[in-house]
CSV table of C-alpha atoms in Angstrom, one decimal:
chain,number,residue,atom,x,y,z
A,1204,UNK,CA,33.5,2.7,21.7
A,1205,UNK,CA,33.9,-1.0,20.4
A,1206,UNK,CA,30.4,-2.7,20.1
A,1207,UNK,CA,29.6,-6.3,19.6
A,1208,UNK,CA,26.9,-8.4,18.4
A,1209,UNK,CA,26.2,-9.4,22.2
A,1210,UNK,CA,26.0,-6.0,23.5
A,1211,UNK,CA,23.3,-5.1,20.8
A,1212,UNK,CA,21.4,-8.1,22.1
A,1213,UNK,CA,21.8,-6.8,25.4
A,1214,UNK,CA,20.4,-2.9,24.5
A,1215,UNK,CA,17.3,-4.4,22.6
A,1216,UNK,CA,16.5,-6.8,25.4
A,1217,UNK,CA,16.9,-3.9,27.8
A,1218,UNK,CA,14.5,-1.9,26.6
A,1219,UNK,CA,12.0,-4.3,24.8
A,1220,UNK,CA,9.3,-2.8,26.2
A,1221,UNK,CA,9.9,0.3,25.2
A,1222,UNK,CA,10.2,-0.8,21.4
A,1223,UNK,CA,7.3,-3.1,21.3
A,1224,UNK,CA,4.7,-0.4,23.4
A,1225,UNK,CA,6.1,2.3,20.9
A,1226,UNK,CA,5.5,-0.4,17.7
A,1227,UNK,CA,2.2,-0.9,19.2
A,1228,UNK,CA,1.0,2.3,19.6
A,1229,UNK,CA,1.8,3.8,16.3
A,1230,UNK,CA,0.5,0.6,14.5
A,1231,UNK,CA,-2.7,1.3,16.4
A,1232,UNK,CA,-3.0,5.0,15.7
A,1233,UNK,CA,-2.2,3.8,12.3
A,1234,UNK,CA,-5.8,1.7,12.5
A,1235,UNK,CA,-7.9,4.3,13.6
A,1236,UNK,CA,-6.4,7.1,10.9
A,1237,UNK,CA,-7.3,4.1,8.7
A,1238,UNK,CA,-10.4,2.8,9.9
A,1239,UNK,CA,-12.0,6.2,10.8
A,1240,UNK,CA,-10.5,9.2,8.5
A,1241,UNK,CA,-9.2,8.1,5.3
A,1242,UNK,CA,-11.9,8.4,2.7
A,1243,UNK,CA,-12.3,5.0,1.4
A,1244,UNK,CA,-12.5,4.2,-2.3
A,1245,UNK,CA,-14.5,1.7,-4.6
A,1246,UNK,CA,-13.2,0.5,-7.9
A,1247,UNK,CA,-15.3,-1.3,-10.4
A,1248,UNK,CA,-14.0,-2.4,-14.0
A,1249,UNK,CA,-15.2,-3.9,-17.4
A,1250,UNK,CA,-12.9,-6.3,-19.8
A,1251,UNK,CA,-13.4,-4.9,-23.0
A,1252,UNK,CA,-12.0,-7.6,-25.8
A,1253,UNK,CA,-10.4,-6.6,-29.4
A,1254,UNK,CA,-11.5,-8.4,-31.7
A,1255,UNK,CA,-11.0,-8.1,-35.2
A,1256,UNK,CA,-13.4,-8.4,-38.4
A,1257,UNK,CA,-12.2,-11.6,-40.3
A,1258,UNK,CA,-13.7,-14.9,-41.6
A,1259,UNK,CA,-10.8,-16.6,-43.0
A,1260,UNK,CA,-10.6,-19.8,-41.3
A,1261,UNK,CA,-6.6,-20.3,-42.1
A,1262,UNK,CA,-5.0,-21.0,-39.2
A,1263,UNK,CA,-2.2,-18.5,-40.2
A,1264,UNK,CA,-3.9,-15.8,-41.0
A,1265,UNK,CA,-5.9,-16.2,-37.9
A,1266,UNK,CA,-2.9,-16.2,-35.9
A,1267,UNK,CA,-2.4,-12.8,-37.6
A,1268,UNK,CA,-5.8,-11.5,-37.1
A,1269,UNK,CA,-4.5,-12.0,-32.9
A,1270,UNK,CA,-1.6,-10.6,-33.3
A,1271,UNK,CA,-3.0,-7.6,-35.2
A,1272,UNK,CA,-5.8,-7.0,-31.8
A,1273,UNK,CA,-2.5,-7.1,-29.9
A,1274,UNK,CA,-0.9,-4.7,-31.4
A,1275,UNK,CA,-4.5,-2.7,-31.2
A,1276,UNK,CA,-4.8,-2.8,-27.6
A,1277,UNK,CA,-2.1,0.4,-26.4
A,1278,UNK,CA,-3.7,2.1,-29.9
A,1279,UNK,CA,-7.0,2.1,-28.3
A,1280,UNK,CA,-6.4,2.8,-25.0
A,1281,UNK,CA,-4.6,5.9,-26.1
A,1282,UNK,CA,-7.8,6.8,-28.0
A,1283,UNK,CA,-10.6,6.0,-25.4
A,1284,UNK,CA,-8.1,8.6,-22.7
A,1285,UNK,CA,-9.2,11.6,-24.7
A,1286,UNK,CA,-11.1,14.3,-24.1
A,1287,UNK,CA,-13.8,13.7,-26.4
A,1288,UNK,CA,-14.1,10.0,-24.8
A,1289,UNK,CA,-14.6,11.3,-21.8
A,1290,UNK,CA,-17.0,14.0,-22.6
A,1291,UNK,CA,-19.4,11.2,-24.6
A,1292,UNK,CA,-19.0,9.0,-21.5
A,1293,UNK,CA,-20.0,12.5,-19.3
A,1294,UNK,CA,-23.1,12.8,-22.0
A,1295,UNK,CA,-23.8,8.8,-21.5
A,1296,UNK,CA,-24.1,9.7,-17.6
A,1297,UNK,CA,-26.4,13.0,-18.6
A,1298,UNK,CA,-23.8,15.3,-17.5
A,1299,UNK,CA,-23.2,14.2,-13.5
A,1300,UNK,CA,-19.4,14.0,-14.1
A,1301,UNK,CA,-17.4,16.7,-16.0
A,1302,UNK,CA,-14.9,15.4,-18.8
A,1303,UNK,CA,-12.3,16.3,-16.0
A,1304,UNK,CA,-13.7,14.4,-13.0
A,1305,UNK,CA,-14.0,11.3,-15.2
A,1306,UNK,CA,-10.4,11.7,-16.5
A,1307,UNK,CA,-9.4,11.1,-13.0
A,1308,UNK,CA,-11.6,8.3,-12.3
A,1309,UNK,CA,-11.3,6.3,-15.3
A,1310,UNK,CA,-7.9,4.3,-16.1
A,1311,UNK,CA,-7.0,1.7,-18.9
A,1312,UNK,CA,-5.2,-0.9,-18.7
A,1313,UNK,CA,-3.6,-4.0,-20.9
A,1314,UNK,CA,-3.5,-7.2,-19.6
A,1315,UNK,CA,-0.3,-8.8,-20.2
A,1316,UNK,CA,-0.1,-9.9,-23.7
A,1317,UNK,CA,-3.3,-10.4,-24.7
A,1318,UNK,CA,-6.3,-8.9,-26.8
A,1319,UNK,CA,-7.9,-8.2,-23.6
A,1320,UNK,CA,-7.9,-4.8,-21.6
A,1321,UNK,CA,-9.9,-3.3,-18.7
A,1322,UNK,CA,-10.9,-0.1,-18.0
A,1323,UNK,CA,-10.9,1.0,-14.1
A,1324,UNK,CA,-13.4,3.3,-12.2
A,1325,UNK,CA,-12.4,4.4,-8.9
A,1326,UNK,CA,-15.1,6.2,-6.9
A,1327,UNK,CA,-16.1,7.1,-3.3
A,1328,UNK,CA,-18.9,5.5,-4.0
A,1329,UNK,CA,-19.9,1.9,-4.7
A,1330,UNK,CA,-22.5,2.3,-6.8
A,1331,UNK,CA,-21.1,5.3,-8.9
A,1332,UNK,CA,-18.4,3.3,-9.7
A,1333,UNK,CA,-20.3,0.5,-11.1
A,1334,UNK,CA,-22.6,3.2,-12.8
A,1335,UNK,CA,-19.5,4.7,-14.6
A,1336,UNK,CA,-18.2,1.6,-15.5
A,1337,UNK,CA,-21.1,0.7,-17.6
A,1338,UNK,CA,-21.0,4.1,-19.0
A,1339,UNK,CA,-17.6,3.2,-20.1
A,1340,UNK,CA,-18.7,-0.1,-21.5
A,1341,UNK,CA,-21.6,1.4,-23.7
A,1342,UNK,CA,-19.1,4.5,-25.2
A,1343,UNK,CA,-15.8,2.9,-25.7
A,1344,UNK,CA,-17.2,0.4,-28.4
A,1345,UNK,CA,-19.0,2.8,-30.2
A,1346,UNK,CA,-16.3,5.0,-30.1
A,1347,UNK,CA,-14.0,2.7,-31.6
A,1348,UNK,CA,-16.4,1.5,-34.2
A,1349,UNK,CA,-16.4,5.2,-35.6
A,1350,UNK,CA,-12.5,5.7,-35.4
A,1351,UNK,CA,-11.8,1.9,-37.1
A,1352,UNK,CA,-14.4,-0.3,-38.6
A,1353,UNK,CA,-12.3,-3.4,-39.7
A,1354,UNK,CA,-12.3,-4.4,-35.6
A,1355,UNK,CA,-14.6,-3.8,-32.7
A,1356,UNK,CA,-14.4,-3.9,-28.8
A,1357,UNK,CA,-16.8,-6.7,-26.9
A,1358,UNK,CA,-17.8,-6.9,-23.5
A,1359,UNK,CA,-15.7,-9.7,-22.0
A,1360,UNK,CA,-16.6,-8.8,-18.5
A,1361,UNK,CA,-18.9,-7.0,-17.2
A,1362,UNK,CA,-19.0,-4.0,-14.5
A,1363,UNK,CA,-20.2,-5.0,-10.7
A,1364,UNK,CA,-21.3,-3.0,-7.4
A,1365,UNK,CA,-17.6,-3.7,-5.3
A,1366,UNK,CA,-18.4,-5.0,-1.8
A,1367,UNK,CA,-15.7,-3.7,0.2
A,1368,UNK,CA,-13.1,-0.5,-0.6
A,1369,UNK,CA,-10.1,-1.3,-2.4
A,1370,UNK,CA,-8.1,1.2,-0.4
A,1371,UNK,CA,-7.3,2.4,1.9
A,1372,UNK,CA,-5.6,-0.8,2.9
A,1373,UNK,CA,-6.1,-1.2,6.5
A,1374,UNK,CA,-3.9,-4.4,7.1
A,1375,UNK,CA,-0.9,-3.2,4.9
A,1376,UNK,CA,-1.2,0.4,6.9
A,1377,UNK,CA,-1.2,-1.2,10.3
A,1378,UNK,CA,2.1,-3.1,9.4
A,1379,UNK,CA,4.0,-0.6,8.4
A,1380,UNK,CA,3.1,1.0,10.5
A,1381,UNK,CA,4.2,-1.2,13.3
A,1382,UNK,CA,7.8,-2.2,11.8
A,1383,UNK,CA,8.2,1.8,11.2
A,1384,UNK,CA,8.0,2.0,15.3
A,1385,UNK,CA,10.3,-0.8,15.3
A,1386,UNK,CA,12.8,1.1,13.5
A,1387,UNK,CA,11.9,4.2,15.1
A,1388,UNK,CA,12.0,3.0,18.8
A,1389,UNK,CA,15.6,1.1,18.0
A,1390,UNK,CA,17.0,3.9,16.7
A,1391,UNK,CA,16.1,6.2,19.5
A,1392,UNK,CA,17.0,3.5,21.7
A,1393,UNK,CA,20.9,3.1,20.3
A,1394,UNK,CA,21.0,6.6,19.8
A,1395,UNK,CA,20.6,6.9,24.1
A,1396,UNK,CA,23.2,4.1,24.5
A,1397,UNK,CA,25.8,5.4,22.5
A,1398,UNK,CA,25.2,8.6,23.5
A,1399,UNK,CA,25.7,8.0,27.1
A,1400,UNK,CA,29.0,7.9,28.4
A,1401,UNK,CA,28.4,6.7,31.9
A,1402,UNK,CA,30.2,3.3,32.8
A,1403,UNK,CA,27.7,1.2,34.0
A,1404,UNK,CA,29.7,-2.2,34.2
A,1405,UNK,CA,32.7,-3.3,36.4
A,1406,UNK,CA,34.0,-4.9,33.0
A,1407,UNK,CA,33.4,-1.3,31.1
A,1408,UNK,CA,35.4,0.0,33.8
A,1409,UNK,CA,38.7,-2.6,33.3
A,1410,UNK,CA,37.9,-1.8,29.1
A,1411,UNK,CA,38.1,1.6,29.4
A,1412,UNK,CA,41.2,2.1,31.8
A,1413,UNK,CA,43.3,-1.0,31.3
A,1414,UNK,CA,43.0,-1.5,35.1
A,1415,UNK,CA,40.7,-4.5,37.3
A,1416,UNK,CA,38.2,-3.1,39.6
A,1417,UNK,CA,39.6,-4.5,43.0
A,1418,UNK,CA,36.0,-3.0,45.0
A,1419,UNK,CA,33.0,-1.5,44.6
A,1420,UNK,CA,30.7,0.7,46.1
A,1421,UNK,CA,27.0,-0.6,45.9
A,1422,UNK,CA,23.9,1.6,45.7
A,1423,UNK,CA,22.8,2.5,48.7
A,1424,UNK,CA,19.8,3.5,48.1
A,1425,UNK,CA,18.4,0.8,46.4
A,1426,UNK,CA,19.7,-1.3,49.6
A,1427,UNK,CA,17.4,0.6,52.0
A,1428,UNK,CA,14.6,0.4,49.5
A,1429,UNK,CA,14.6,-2.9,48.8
A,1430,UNK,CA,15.0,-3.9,53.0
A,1431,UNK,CA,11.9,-1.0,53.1
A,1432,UNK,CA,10.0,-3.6,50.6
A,1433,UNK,CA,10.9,-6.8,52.3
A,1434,UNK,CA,9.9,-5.0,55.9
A,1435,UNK,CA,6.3,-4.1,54.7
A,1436,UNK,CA,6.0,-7.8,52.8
A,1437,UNK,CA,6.5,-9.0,56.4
């Protein structure tokens, strides 16, 4: 069966209401899940700044001294997400999280090329967040005072109480949700049409058997009903 451009036109105006009401309906069952069953999440985070312990006032070997906290920033990352870093951060917090609970809370990461990194708490809680985030702030210099004492990590932001969830994301959700029924409802919808092999047109009819359709018979039915419809209007 040879299908053009025109005829897909024709199928999705056809059944438009079906595609849109199914769209609809799964980008609003999509808001509920959302809104009312996805556990929502809270992230706080600190900057944390490398900075390096030098005097020299030469512009080139200052523009060394920046290059060298560069190159420091994945270093230290990979030696605050340790073990022990978490288990100081769990003894900073007296013990409320296990070193395991925080290692799945607590995320670095660099920003772009810079001297600058942040470390990310993600909690069910607001407050917790914030709470582990300073926790973070306090340990993480210390710590890296101890491991390397020619540069230091400073507080370049600090942590806050986040006043709405980062996720779930409730607009993103809902439309996805409603181009997925989109796809879903069209595909069902084609899947009918070329799937049925009833000839529905007088022109289908000349297409298929090479021949012109010199009569037709009309629907009866629909005849009476309508002359039914048009008696009771009167």
């Amino acid at each position: 069966m040879e299908i053009s451009l025109k005829d897909v036109f024709a199928i999705i105006k056809k059944h438009c209401i079906f595609i849109l009401v199914t769209a609809s309906v799964l980008a609003l069952c999509s808001f509920f899940v959302t809104k009312f069953f996805i556990p929502k999440e809270y992230t706080s985070q600190v900057k944390l700044y490398v900075e390096t312990n030098t005097e020299d006032t030469n512009s080139y070997n200052a523009l060394n001294s920046v290059n060298y906290a560069k190159s420091l920033v994945p270093t230290y990352i990979q030696m605050l997400q340790t073990n022990n870093f978490f288990e100081d951060v769990s003894s900073e917090l007296d013990e409320k999280y296990s070193s395991n609970e925080l290692y799945k809370k607590i995320t670095f990461k660099s920003i772009e090329d810079t001297e600058v990194f942040t470390a990310v708490v993600v909690d069910k809680s607001p407050t917790e967040a914030k709470l582990i985030a300073d926790a973070v702030s306090v340990v993480a210099p210390r710590v890296i005072a101890e491991i390397n004492d020619k540069s230091n990590l400073k507080i370049v932001d600090s942590a806050y109480v986040p006043s709405s969830p980062s996720s779930p994301d409730t607009t993103k959700n809902v439309i996805l949700a409603f181009f997925a029924g989109l796809i879903i409802s069209l595909v069902i919808v084609f899947v009918r049409e070329f799937t049925d092999i009833k000839i529905k047109y007088n022109d289908e009819m000349t297409d298929v058997l090479g021949v012109p359709v010199l009569a037709a018979v009309p629907d009866f039915k629909n005849i009476v009903s309508e002359k039914k419809k048009s008696h009771k209007r009167r």
